[in-house]
XYZ file of C-alpha atoms in Angstrom:
743
model
C -26.905 13.312 25.637
C -24.242 10.486 24.669
C -22.216 11.137 27.567
C -25.487 10.542 30.032
C -25.936 7.430 28.445
C -22.762 6.156 28.738
C -22.959 7.128 32.484
C -26.172 5.513 32.836
C -24.534 2.342 30.988
C -21.787 2.566 33.545
C -24.139 2.608 36.935
C -26.270 -0.178 34.955
C -23.127 -2.286 34.712
C -21.881 -1.833 38.322
C -25.309 -3.364 39.397
C -25.097 -6.092 37.137
C -21.463 -6.862 38.289
C -22.563 -7.029 42.188
C -22.656 -11.029 42.112
C -19.104 -11.054 40.462
C -16.309 -11.596 42.954
C -14.460 -8.121 41.907
C -10.957 -7.935 42.979
C -10.074 -5.275 45.309
C -7.085 -4.447 44.310
C -5.878 -1.048 42.689
C -5.603 -2.537 39.214
C -6.803 -5.843 37.717
C -5.263 -7.832 34.764
C -7.269 -8.685 31.906
C -6.848 -11.920 29.620
C -8.176 -12.188 25.836
C -8.771 -15.340 24.344
C -9.459 -15.554 20.337
C -10.459 -18.731 18.986
C -9.528 -19.902 15.692
C -12.096 -19.933 12.724
C -10.387 -18.629 9.394
C -11.554 -15.714 7.830
C -14.349 -15.547 10.670
C -11.689 -14.432 12.776
C -11.676 -10.855 11.355
C -14.236 -10.009 14.306
C -11.351 -10.282 16.620
C -10.312 -6.937 15.189
C -13.750 -5.501 15.582
C -13.934 -6.570 19.339
C -10.293 -5.115 19.720
C -11.619 -1.722 18.550
C -14.352 -1.698 21.159
C -11.890 -2.782 23.805
C -9.791 0.192 22.705
C -12.901 2.624 22.849
C -13.893 1.428 26.379
C -10.490 1.853 27.621
C -10.052 -1.967 28.406
C -6.201 -2.619 28.888
C -5.274 -6.416 27.515
C -2.559 -7.915 29.673
C -2.200 -11.497 28.137
C -3.420 -12.936 24.883
C -4.269 -16.499 24.144
C -5.123 -17.253 20.544
C -5.340 -20.272 18.084
C -5.368 -20.353 14.371
C -6.777 -17.245 13.207
C -7.020 -16.037 16.644
C -3.350 -16.514 17.182
C -2.615 -14.473 13.911
C -4.702 -11.472 15.162
C -3.359 -11.784 18.742
C 0.059 -11.943 17.968
C -0.121 -8.814 16.013
C -1.910 -6.990 18.624
C 0.483 -8.546 21.403
C 3.494 -7.038 19.376
C 2.083 -3.658 19.296
C -0.424 -3.100 16.548
C -3.639 -1.022 17.477
C -6.762 -1.647 16.138
C -6.978 0.600 13.506
C -3.656 -0.903 12.113
C -5.063 -3.997 12.131
C -8.248 -3.110 10.297
C -5.876 -1.491 7.687
C -3.499 -4.534 7.397
C -6.652 -6.965 6.996
C -7.833 -4.912 4.017
C -4.481 -4.390 2.286
C -3.548 -8.081 2.007
C -5.476 -10.648 0.210
C -5.228 -13.479 2.457
C -7.009 -16.226 -0.061
C -4.528 -15.289 -2.514
C -1.632 -15.376 -0.066
C -2.696 -18.887 1.162
C -2.285 -20.024 -2.394
C 1.186 -19.424 -2.490
C 0.911 -17.462 -5.847
C 4.149 -15.810 -6.825
C 4.718 -13.109 -9.773
C 6.280 -14.516 -12.553
C 9.224 -11.943 -12.466
C 10.580 -14.003 -9.476
C 11.274 -17.237 -11.225
C 14.426 -18.059 -12.672
C 14.856 -17.679 -16.529
C 14.727 -21.852 -16.851
C 11.385 -21.777 -15.037
C 10.000 -18.950 -17.184
C 10.981 -21.086 -20.120
C 10.183 -24.772 -18.983
C 7.868 -24.764 -15.832
C 4.794 -23.724 -17.393
C 4.152 -27.042 -18.793
C 3.157 -29.329 -15.922
C -0.432 -29.826 -14.430
C 0.249 -32.237 -11.913
C 3.290 -32.284 -9.618
C 3.773 -35.502 -7.338
C 6.589 -35.946 -4.876
C 8.545 -39.350 -4.877
C 9.838 -40.554 -1.582
C 11.461 -43.908 -0.957
C 10.355 -45.227 -4.716
C 7.047 -44.465 -3.816
C 4.694 -41.672 -5.535
C 2.976 -39.578 -2.910
C 0.746 -36.558 -2.555
C 1.766 -32.928 -1.474
C 1.540 -32.290 2.372
C -0.738 -29.368 1.541
C -2.019 -27.263 -1.245
C 0.256 -24.398 0.031
C 3.661 -24.271 1.668
C 2.435 -21.267 3.165
C 5.497 -19.088 2.355
C 3.619 -16.066 1.172
C 1.775 -15.989 4.703
C 5.005 -16.616 6.381
C 6.516 -13.436 4.721
C 3.627 -11.502 5.519
C 3.854 -12.589 9.396
C 7.647 -11.900 9.269
C 7.366 -8.400 7.848
C 4.728 -7.155 10.015
C 6.754 -8.417 13.235
C 10.216 -7.274 12.152
C 10.222 -4.768 15.125
C 9.809 -7.997 17.770
C 12.092 -10.314 15.801
C 14.905 -10.225 18.541
C 12.357 -11.236 21.073
C 12.244 -15.022 21.502
C 10.306 -15.089 25.073
C 6.857 -14.125 24.073
C 5.848 -12.803 27.372
C 8.246 -10.062 26.703
C 6.338 -8.792 23.979
C 4.411 -5.350 24.470
C 1.403 -7.754 25.369
C 2.445 -11.309 26.932
C 1.379 -13.896 24.341
C 1.107 -17.595 23.626
C -0.731 -19.694 21.244
C -1.747 -23.239 20.396
C -1.051 -25.920 17.857
C -1.290 -29.617 17.458
C 1.167 -32.251 17.367
C 0.625 -33.936 14.273
C 2.540 -37.178 15.450
C 0.864 -37.692 18.782
C -2.211 -35.784 18.698
C -1.411 -33.581 21.745
C -1.915 -30.012 22.379
C 1.441 -27.816 22.039
C 1.528 -24.469 23.844
C 3.871 -22.315 21.760
C 4.997 -19.378 24.189
C 8.832 -19.061 22.989
C 10.980 -19.126 19.969
C 10.190 -17.031 16.439
C 7.017 -15.564 16.624
C 6.193 -15.547 12.776
C 7.014 -19.410 13.016
C 4.670 -19.794 16.221
C 1.596 -18.614 14.560
C 2.263 -20.114 11.332
C 2.046 -23.241 12.821
C -1.039 -22.479 14.856
C -2.679 -21.742 11.766
C -1.701 -24.612 9.472
C -5.093 -25.920 8.764
C -4.375 -29.843 7.746
C -4.442 -30.232 3.874
C -4.406 -26.946 3.077
C -1.376 -25.347 4.624
C 1.770 -27.674 4.933
C 2.811 -28.582 8.826
C 5.552 -26.680 10.382
C 8.411 -28.414 12.158
C 9.493 -26.771 15.535
C 11.793 -28.084 18.229
C 11.474 -31.794 16.247
C 7.688 -31.397 16.319
C 5.563 -31.552 13.191
C 2.705 -28.908 14.009
C -0.558 -28.267 12.282
C -3.462 -26.130 13.338
C -3.941 -25.777 17.093
C -7.995 -25.708 16.626
C -7.849 -29.489 16.431
C -7.293 -29.765 20.073
C -7.776 -26.716 21.739
C -9.612 -23.880 19.720
C -10.422 -21.738 22.875
C -7.556 -22.070 25.195
C -8.997 -20.293 28.282
C -8.068 -22.812 30.707
C -4.357 -22.135 29.907
C -4.939 -18.196 29.819
C -6.436 -18.698 33.485
C -3.400 -20.304 34.626
C -1.324 -17.161 33.635
C -2.935 -15.379 36.648
C -4.993 -12.845 34.935
C -8.223 -11.538 36.902
C -10.675 -11.453 34.273
C -10.947 -13.164 30.949
C -12.709 -11.482 27.860
C -13.247 -14.316 25.249
C -14.040 -14.354 21.201
C -15.487 -17.308 19.646
C -15.730 -17.463 15.968
C -15.786 -21.026 15.409
C -18.703 -22.338 13.470
C -21.072 -25.346 14.213
C -21.192 -28.668 12.921
C -22.964 -28.824 9.622
C -25.568 -31.161 8.238
C -24.600 -33.973 5.810
C -26.302 -31.914 2.711
C -23.827 -28.887 3.384
C -20.608 -30.698 3.264
C -20.047 -30.432 -0.395
C -16.342 -29.742 -0.307
C -12.985 -30.780 0.878
C -12.371 -27.948 3.258
C -15.794 -28.136 4.639
C -15.223 -31.884 5.132
C -12.003 -31.297 7.008
C -13.302 -28.542 9.092
C -16.237 -31.018 10.188
C -13.949 -33.394 11.359
C -11.609 -30.908 13.156
C -14.938 -29.815 14.617
C -15.797 -32.874 16.525
C -13.136 -32.171 19.284
C -13.421 -28.393 19.341
C -17.184 -28.321 20.065
C -17.214 -31.088 22.784
C -15.752 -28.979 25.999
C -17.041 -25.505 24.755
C -19.930 -25.306 27.372
C -17.429 -25.628 30.195
C -15.046 -23.027 28.567
C -17.720 -20.809 28.303
C -18.354 -20.942 32.250
C -14.584 -19.811 32.742
C -15.270 -16.725 30.718
C -16.032 -13.705 32.224
C -17.191 -11.563 29.382
C -18.163 -14.281 26.354
C -18.710 -12.616 22.863
C -19.891 -14.693 20.214
C -20.179 -12.498 17.060
C -22.985 -13.224 14.503
C -20.792 -14.919 11.819
C -23.502 -17.377 10.444
C -23.176 -15.515 6.882
C -19.805 -16.123 6.642
C -17.269 -19.284 6.531
C -13.547 -20.002 7.047
C -12.783 -18.834 3.427
C -14.734 -15.603 2.874
C -11.390 -13.396 3.036
C -13.259 -10.826 0.749
C -15.713 -10.064 3.321
C -13.279 -7.901 5.719
C -15.730 -5.094 6.412
C -18.687 -6.949 7.079
C -16.999 -9.423 9.325
C -15.119 -6.634 11.426
C -18.338 -5.227 12.099
C -19.734 -8.499 13.415
C -17.317 -8.025 16.344
C -18.027 -4.480 17.034
C -21.638 -5.002 17.198
C -21.288 -8.282 19.643
C -18.645 -6.312 21.675
C -21.074 -3.102 21.952
C -23.742 -5.531 23.149
C -21.596 -5.869 26.178
C -20.150 -2.451 26.505
C -21.316 -2.104 30.257
C -19.362 -5.032 31.253
C -16.405 -3.780 29.452
C -16.384 -0.318 31.150
C -17.020 -2.016 34.485
C -13.385 -4.178 33.808
C -11.793 -0.747 32.543
C -12.796 1.112 35.869
C -11.178 -1.426 37.799
C -7.403 -0.587 35.599
C -5.861 2.091 36.985
C -3.306 1.917 34.346
C -3.646 2.485 30.675
C -1.965 0.571 27.739
C 0.029 2.744 25.547
C -0.657 1.802 21.739
C 2.326 2.381 19.394
C 1.749 3.442 15.824
C 3.934 0.870 13.836
C 2.864 0.699 10.099
C 5.388 -2.073 9.254
C 3.269 -2.859 6.588
C 3.743 0.426 5.027
C 7.545 0.669 4.941
C 8.362 -1.048 2.119
C 10.247 1.556 0.483
C 12.546 1.885 3.578
C 16.114 0.956 3.015
C 17.870 -1.697 5.224
C 21.510 -1.486 5.289
C 22.768 -4.791 5.458
C 25.594 -4.957 7.893
C 26.012 -8.994 7.992
C 24.225 -12.005 6.340
C 24.301 -15.288 8.011
C 22.669 -18.558 6.339
C 21.703 -21.506 8.365
C 20.286 -24.997 6.946
C 21.148 -24.896 3.302
C 22.769 -28.130 2.759
C 22.310 -28.711 -0.790
C 22.202 -25.305 -1.923
C 25.506 -23.058 -1.554
C 25.403 -19.429 0.115
C 26.372 -18.020 -3.235
C 22.996 -19.653 -4.876
C 20.939 -18.243 -1.839
C 22.527 -14.854 -2.121
C 21.985 -14.627 -5.832
C 18.390 -15.550 -5.682
C 17.756 -12.949 -2.904
C 19.801 -9.971 -4.527
C 21.368 -9.055 -1.438
C 24.925 -7.797 -1.068
C 26.649 -7.426 2.305
C 27.619 -3.584 2.940
C 24.872 -2.465 0.834
C 21.223 -1.349 1.385
C 17.981 -2.671 0.350
C 14.713 -1.663 0.496
C 11.947 -3.867 2.156
C 10.010 -4.158 -0.930
C 13.221 -5.659 -2.726
C 14.235 -7.762 -0.118
C 10.596 -9.017 -0.138
C 10.831 -9.846 -3.780
C 14.350 -11.706 -3.096
C 12.432 -13.907 -0.692
C 9.847 -14.571 -3.143
C 12.553 -15.496 -5.576
C 14.455 -18.070 -3.357
C 10.824 -19.540 -2.615
C 9.970 -19.737 -6.208
C 12.803 -22.257 -6.674
C 10.672 -24.801 -4.807
C 13.896 -26.081 -3.125
C 12.884 -25.256 0.452
C 10.105 -25.853 2.614
C 10.267 -22.735 4.649
C 12.242 -19.594 4.558
C 12.750 -17.699 7.889
C 14.453 -14.320 8.190
C 15.117 -12.320 11.092
C 16.181 -8.597 10.981
C 18.453 -8.049 13.969
C 19.862 -4.527 14.828
C 23.629 -4.375 15.048
C 26.330 -1.471 15.445
C 26.248 0.031 12.007
C 23.149 -1.590 10.444
C 21.162 -4.527 10.373
C 22.133 -8.360 10.757
C 19.993 -10.631 8.255
C 19.603 -14.116 9.551
C 18.195 -16.622 7.295
C 17.050 -19.941 8.416
C 16.601 -22.364 5.471
C 14.321 -25.568 5.682
C 15.004 -27.447 2.550
C 12.362 -29.688 1.097
C 13.132 -33.176 1.826
C 11.566 -34.029 -1.352
C 14.096 -33.862 -4.262
C 12.522 -36.176 -6.770
C 9.019 -35.502 -8.317
C 6.691 -36.927 -11.028
C 5.100 -34.147 -13.464
C 2.412 -34.853 -15.637
C 0.817 -32.657 -18.486
C -1.440 -33.227 -21.593
C -1.643 -31.291 -24.945
C -3.373 -31.350 -28.272
C -2.481 -29.074 -31.424
C -2.656 -29.405 -34.973
C 0.772 -30.246 -35.758
C 2.045 -32.551 -33.149
C -1.386 -33.966 -32.190
C -1.820 -35.579 -29.015
C 0.736 -35.615 -26.305
C 1.017 -37.023 -22.725
C 3.955 -35.656 -21.050
C 5.512 -37.714 -18.115
C 8.370 -35.955 -16.331
C 10.858 -37.165 -13.807
C 12.808 -34.452 -11.714
C 15.731 -34.857 -9.617
C 17.254 -32.094 -7.146
C 20.703 -32.138 -6.207
C 21.264 -35.035 -8.316
C 25.152 -34.873 -8.791
C 26.133 -31.778 -7.007
C 24.611 -28.807 -4.896
C 22.453 -26.429 -6.649
C 21.806 -28.868 -9.614
C 18.900 -30.659 -10.902
C 18.186 -33.181 -13.656
C 14.812 -33.037 -15.657
C 13.623 -35.660 -18.042
C 10.507 -34.975 -20.436
C 8.832 -37.923 -22.246
C 6.159 -37.342 -24.514
C 3.977 -40.085 -25.575
C 1.094 -39.884 -28.367
C 1.020 -39.351 -32.157
C 4.554 -38.146 -32.064
C 7.012 -39.402 -29.604
C 9.407 -36.772 -28.134
C 11.946 -36.313 -25.432
C 13.521 -33.367 -23.668
C 16.291 -34.062 -20.915
C 18.075 -30.895 -19.069
C 20.679 -31.052 -16.626
C 21.543 -27.667 -14.929
C 24.075 -26.401 -12.452
C 23.068 -23.107 -11.122
C 26.226 -21.156 -9.592
C 24.064 -18.339 -8.648
C 25.670 -14.813 -9.645
C 28.907 -16.921 -11.175
C 28.445 -18.660 -14.684
C 25.929 -21.625 -14.720
C 26.444 -24.729 -16.578
C 23.697 -26.620 -18.716
C 23.287 -29.627 -20.778
C 20.268 -30.543 -22.945
C 19.541 -33.339 -25.306
C 16.253 -33.473 -27.234
C 14.403 -35.619 -29.614
C 11.428 -33.919 -31.722
C 9.511 -35.478 -34.515
C 6.498 -34.734 -36.255
C 4.793 -35.283 -39.874
C 3.187 -32.880 -41.919
C 2.956 -31.388 -45.603
C 5.619 -28.911 -45.969
C 6.824 -26.909 -48.653
C 10.529 -27.822 -48.982
C 11.390 -29.056 -52.354
C 13.605 -27.164 -54.790
C 13.854 -28.347 -58.152
C 15.921 -26.713 -61.259
C 14.289 -25.225 -64.240
C 15.179 -25.365 -67.785
C 17.773 -22.650 -68.825
C 18.514 -21.510 -65.311
C 17.629 -22.695 -61.785
C 14.413 -21.211 -60.234
C 12.482 -22.193 -57.142
C 9.810 -24.651 -57.412
C 8.078 -25.384 -54.282
C 5.334 -27.478 -53.542
C 3.904 -29.650 -50.810
C 5.007 -33.031 -49.550
C 4.345 -35.260 -46.751
C 7.714 -35.030 -44.669
C 8.672 -37.029 -41.785
C 10.821 -34.355 -39.741
C 13.345 -35.847 -37.041
C 15.732 -33.483 -34.873
C 18.378 -34.986 -32.166
C 20.155 -32.058 -30.776
C 22.515 -32.161 -27.649
C 23.523 -28.780 -26.295
C 26.329 -27.859 -23.850
C 26.363 -24.377 -22.538
C 27.267 -21.787 -19.846
C 24.740 -18.983 -18.679
C 24.646 -16.171 -16.546
C 21.295 -14.385 -15.683
C 20.598 -10.730 -14.466
C 17.775 -10.183 -12.088
C 15.586 -13.291 -13.397
C 14.749 -11.307 -16.451
C 18.103 -11.211 -18.830
C 19.876 -14.399 -19.628
C 23.113 -14.657 -21.662
C 23.998 -18.531 -23.289
C 26.840 -19.345 -24.879
C 27.412 -23.113 -26.068
C 27.940 -25.672 -28.655
C 25.734 -28.174 -29.958
C 25.643 -31.551 -31.860
C 22.586 -31.605 -34.235
C 21.163 -34.500 -36.298
C 18.435 -34.056 -38.897
C 16.536 -36.731 -40.459
C 14.067 -35.459 -42.493
C 12.541 -37.454 -45.486
C 9.537 -38.259 -47.472
C 8.227 -41.776 -48.598
C 6.894 -42.484 -52.318
C 5.481 -45.500 -53.133
C 6.713 -46.558 -56.599
C 5.832 -50.006 -58.337
C 4.300 -51.096 -54.996
C 7.679 -50.334 -53.014
C 8.671 -47.746 -50.506
C 11.281 -45.385 -51.821
C 12.576 -42.914 -48.905
C 13.809 -39.464 -50.130
C 15.838 -37.534 -47.797
C 16.139 -33.951 -47.491
C 18.664 -34.127 -45.155
C 20.399 -36.748 -43.320
C 23.305 -35.232 -41.593
C 25.174 -34.594 -38.484
C 26.074 -31.066 -37.778
C 28.576 -29.424 -35.245
C 27.670 -25.944 -34.466
C 28.448 -23.057 -31.959
C 25.408 -20.605 -30.882
C 24.707 -17.877 -28.485
C 21.474 -16.623 -26.934
C 20.579 -13.332 -25.313
C 16.940 -13.075 -24.038
C 14.844 -10.667 -21.886
C 11.421 -11.577 -20.267
C 9.223 -9.592 -17.986
C 5.895 -10.792 -19.294
C 3.607 -11.025 -15.964
C 2.386 -14.385 -17.242
C 3.405 -16.992 -20.066
C -0.177 -17.385 -21.478
C -2.526 -14.302 -22.112
C 0.096 -11.855 -20.662
C -1.145 -8.248 -19.698
C 2.209 -6.223 -19.261
C 5.862 -6.851 -20.023
C 8.660 -7.017 -22.874
C 10.096 -10.210 -24.251
C 13.228 -9.803 -26.560
C 15.110 -12.893 -27.850
C 18.156 -13.018 -30.129
C 19.781 -16.427 -31.500
C 22.844 -16.623 -33.576
C 23.938 -19.988 -34.734
C 26.634 -21.080 -36.783
C 26.878 -24.392 -38.393
C 30.722 -24.969 -38.416
C 30.839 -28.631 -39.720
C 28.712 -31.277 -41.128
C 29.252 -35.339 -41.519
C 27.341 -34.872 -45.227
C 27.359 -38.036 -47.447
C 27.507 -35.910 -50.292
C 30.291 -33.647 -49.084
C 28.635 -30.413 -50.262
C 28.519 -28.684 -47.280
C 29.345 -24.895 -46.956
C 29.667 -23.425 -43.315
C 26.863 -20.580 -42.958
C 25.075 -18.927 -39.948
C 21.694 -17.636 -38.909
C 20.412 -14.568 -36.921
C 17.054 -14.674 -35.612
C 15.270 -12.242 -32.939
C 11.998 -11.383 -31.723
C 10.433 -8.439 -29.621
C 7.067 -8.331 -27.982
C 5.259 -6.026 -26.015
C 2.089 -6.086 -24.157
C -0.150 -3.063 -22.677
C -3.262 -3.395 -20.962
C -5.956 -0.602 -20.570
C -8.327 -1.270 -17.750
C -7.406 -4.257 -16.782
C -9.258 -5.950 -19.562
C -8.287 -4.688 -22.926
C -4.481 -5.856 -23.815
C -2.604 -4.678 -27.112
C 0.080 -7.105 -27.543
C 2.934 -6.129 -30.399
C 5.115 -9.062 -31.747
C 7.769 -8.528 -34.509
C 10.394 -11.144 -35.492
C 13.498 -11.241 -38.132
C 15.467 -13.903 -39.426
C 18.447 -14.149 -41.590
C 20.695 -16.235 -43.211
C 24.588 -15.574 -43.730
C 26.183 -17.742 -46.342
C 24.668 -20.408 -48.639
C 23.367 -23.386 -46.807
C 22.720 -25.265 -50.219
C 19.570 -27.026 -48.512
C 16.193 -25.409 -48.361
C 15.632 -27.422 -45.061
C 17.370 -24.979 -43.445
C 15.060 -21.940 -44.647
C 12.836 -20.030 -42.401
C 9.297 -21.847 -42.558
C 6.250 -19.391 -41.448
C 2.948 -20.543 -40.783
C 0.720 -22.076 -38.141
C -0.542 -21.493 -34.775
C 2.392 -23.403 -32.596
C 4.462 -21.874 -29.804
C 6.422 -25.141 -29.538
C 7.927 -24.870 -33.020
C 11.643 -25.711 -33.044
C 14.584 -24.938 -35.382
C 13.814 -22.381 -38.228
C 9.731 -22.929 -37.854
C 7.814 -19.654 -36.998
C 4.180 -19.133 -36.356
C 2.125 -16.945 -38.827
C -1.715 -16.721 -39.076
C -3.265 -17.050 -42.304
C -1.195 -19.820 -43.565
C -0.572 -23.407 -42.647
C 2.669 -24.843 -41.007
C 5.758 -23.795 -43.109
C 3.752 -22.729 -46.299
C 5.959 -19.725 -46.431
C 9.700 -20.285 -46.935
C 12.864 -18.238 -47.401
C 16.425 -17.905 -46.373
C 15.019 -14.528 -44.546
C 11.924 -13.115 -43.158
C 10.704 -10.018 -41.371
C 7.174 -10.261 -39.611
C 5.257 -7.975 -37.347
C 1.839 -8.930 -35.621
C -0.448 -7.270 -33.300
C -3.147 -8.576 -31.108
C -5.925 -6.950 -29.404
C -6.967 -9.277 -26.559
C -10.101 -8.833 -24.117
C -11.150 -10.687 -20.935
C -14.512 -10.915 -21.306
C -15.038 -13.039 -17.891
C -12.256 -14.253 -15.324
C -9.908 -16.322 -17.455
C -11.930 -16.056 -20.779
C -10.596 -14.145 -23.298
C -11.330 -12.948 -27.127
C -8.691 -11.900 -29.614
C -8.025 -10.560 -32.967
C -4.528 -10.696 -34.475
C -3.469 -9.121 -37.659
C 0.108 -10.213 -39.126
C 2.289 -9.341 -41.994
C 5.578 -10.410 -43.319
C 8.116 -10.258 -45.911
C 9.512 -13.444 -47.122
C 12.312 -13.353 -49.336
C 16.099 -13.953 -50.017
C 16.555 -10.102 -50.381
C 15.095 -9.168 -47.164
C 15.495 -5.338 -47.699
C 14.727 -5.494 -51.689
C 16.417 -2.263 -52.135
C 14.513 -0.190 -49.964
C 11.256 -1.486 -51.060
C 10.107 -3.313 -47.881
C 6.767 -3.567 -48.191
C 6.821 -5.154 -51.732
C 4.992 -8.574 -51.759
C 3.818 -8.453 -48.404
C 2.261 -11.505 -47.080
C -0.907 -10.893 -44.538
C -3.000 -13.047 -42.357
C -5.759 -12.633 -39.830
C -7.040 -14.535 -37.106
C -10.116 -14.271 -34.494
C -9.745 -16.555 -31.390
C -11.359 -17.292 -28.015
C -9.065 -18.822 -25.072
C -9.634 -19.923 -21.699
C -6.863 -20.254 -18.911
C -7.417 -23.566 -17.013
C -5.610 -25.621 -14.465
C -4.067 -27.869 -17.363
C -3.435 -24.844 -19.573
C -4.561 -22.621 -22.197
C -7.739 -23.652 -24.317
C -7.838 -22.097 -27.426
C -9.693 -22.098 -30.752
C -8.785 -19.511 -33.524
C -10.020 -18.957 -37.153
C -7.203 -17.596 -39.539
C -7.462 -16.475 -42.906
C -5.271 -14.661 -45.797
C -6.673 -12.131 -48.425
C -3.328 -13.245 -50.216
C -5.019 -16.616 -51.855
C -8.520 -16.796 -50.011
C -7.244 -19.548 -47.550
C -8.657 -20.164 -44.425
C -7.784 -22.538 -41.468
C -9.098 -23.502 -37.928
C -6.476 -23.842 -35.290
C -7.110 -25.590 -31.917
C -4.877 -26.244 -28.898
C -5.551 -27.599 -25.511
C -3.232 -27.720 -22.524
C 0.290 -26.244 -21.810
C 2.413 -26.070 -24.788
C 5.480 -28.541 -24.725
C-alpha cells in the first residue's frame, strides 16, 4: 500500500511541477541553503533525513550560523543519522559556556583561582568588559574533532559536498563569504553570536555571526550554478515588547531587523521553501534535540512530492560515508611532528607541557582533547586551532595559537565568615609581566581585617618552575594560647584571651607538577609573627606579646588534587603533606631552639546516584623538637577553609579551642544535593589533641568529638553556607556562617 502511495505522490508531483522550468539535462544540481537560528537549527537535520530518504543528492551547501555548522558537517561527509547522534551526544549549551573540568586546571589555579566572582580586562589603562560570555574554545574543539578527516582541505569547494558560509565583518558591517581556509574556524566565525561568543579573526577581519547581514544566503548559492535550491528557514520572528525580557532576546531582536527585511524576495528564489514549525522553541532550547529535529522531518515530509520530483531528475546518487569521528576518542594518534605557531609570550615547552604530547609517541583522541582543554584553561589564548595532517609514518600536529591581547585583569570577590568577618577582594593580574610564561597576581583584601597576598610565578612547563609569594594576614579573636607555670612543677593552664594575630610571610620556591594533579614544592621563607594581646592597667594600655619574632625556615610541600570541584565535590582524592623547619629566629629573648613540623591531610569523596556524597577527610600534625612557645602549637576549632599556619578546622569547637603540639583527626561528611546547587550535610569529626599523639597505643583515649549539620548553596559569588555545630564533650554549640569564595 505504501509503495502505491509513493507512486501516486510521484505522479501528482509531476503534474504540480508542470509549471516549473525543469532542466532537460540528464542530471541536475541541487543546492541546499540553511539559515541560522540557534538551537532551532537542529531542524536542518530532520530535513536532511527526509532528503536522503527521498534520494535527493545535494551538490552545494550554503549556511549561516547554526545552518553553517550543520551544513559544514553534512558537507564534510556525515549522513543524517550521524548528525542526529552528534546533536544528542553533545550538550551545546554547556559547550557554549566554555566550562572546563577542574582536572585540566593547573595546580596554581586549583589553589587560587576559585575566589574571584568577576573578571574585567584592562587595556591601555582602562577597565573594559569581556568581548563575549564565552571564548568558544569548547565549541571550536568539537568542530575540529568532528572535521579532523578534512583538516587538509583548504578550499571548501573540494569538500565531499562543496560548501560556503556567511559571517559579518564587525568593523564594516559587511557580509563576508567564507569558502576557503580552515573549516572549523570558518563555521565558528559564522556562528559567533555577538555578546555570547567572542569574535573570530580571519585574514585580519574581525568576524561575528553571519545572520546579522545574511541569514538566508540564497542569492550567493544561486550564483554557484545550481539548478534547484531547497531552502530551510528556522529564523524566528520579531517579538513584542513584553517578550523581550532577557539580554539574548534583545540582541536577537536587534539582529533580526536586518534579516527579516529581504526575506520575502529570497523566498521567491527558493524552489522548495521549508519553514519548520519552531514556534515552541527558541535559540537556546538545546535540550529539545528530538523535538526540533522532528519539526524538520515534518515540514520536509509535507513537501515530499516536490523532493521526489527533484530526485527523479538526478541520475547520479550521493555516496554517504560512515565517519563517526565523534566516537573515536580512544583511537591513538602517532605524533610524527609538532609545529606550533603564534606563541609569542609562551614557549614551546610551556605549550607542550600543558598539552602533554610528546613527539615520537602515541596519544589517544581523548587525551589530546584533554590537553587542548588544559592549554585553554590557562586563559592565555583567545583561540587554539589544531590540524591533524597525515604524513609518512604518522601524523603531524599543527597548532595555531592566538594569544589573548589582554594581559592585565581586574578581578573582584567578596566574602564573609565568622573569623575574618567582611572582606572585599581586589585583584590585579599581569601576565608575561617580566618573562615569557610568567604572571604577577596581587590580592588586596579590604574589610574588618586587612590582608594581602602577592604571587609571582614563572611556569617553565615540564622543567622546574620558579615562584615568589609574599602575604600579610591578620585577624582578632579569643584564642587559648597562654601557658603559665604551676606551683611545684610546670603545668599547662590555658584560657582564652583576645589575641591580635599578624603574619608576614615571604616564600621563594621551585615547583614541578605532574599532569596538573601532583605538585612538589621546595623553598625557603621568612616569617615574621607579631601576636599580642592588649590589657588595660590603671587606664593605660599594656601590650603583651606572645610572639614578636622573625624566622628563617625551609619547607617542602607535596600535594595531589583530583577533586572535580573545589566546593561541594562529588568525586576525587586530595592529599597534602607539608614539612617546615624553623632554622633561625631573630628573637630578642635569645631562647629559640630549632624545631620542625610535619602536617598531612587526606580526603576522598564518592557519590551515589549523582546526589548522595560521602566525603572522608583525615589529618595529622606533629612537632619535632621543642618550640618553647605555644603559639606554634596546632590550634583546632572553627569552620574556616582559609586558615593559615597551624590553625585547623574542627566542628563542635570555636577557633583554636583545642591546642597542642600534635593532633590526629578524622571527619566524615554525608552530603545530599536536594536541588540543583543546593546541598544539605551532616558531619561528624573526631580528634586526639595531645603532646604524646600515640599515647602508648591508647590512641582513642581522651578523643574529642564534634558534629555539624548544614545547608549550602553554590552561587556565582561562591558558596553560601550555614552550619550548626555542637560537641557532647562540654555541651557547647556554635553557629557558623560563610558567604562567597574563601580567600
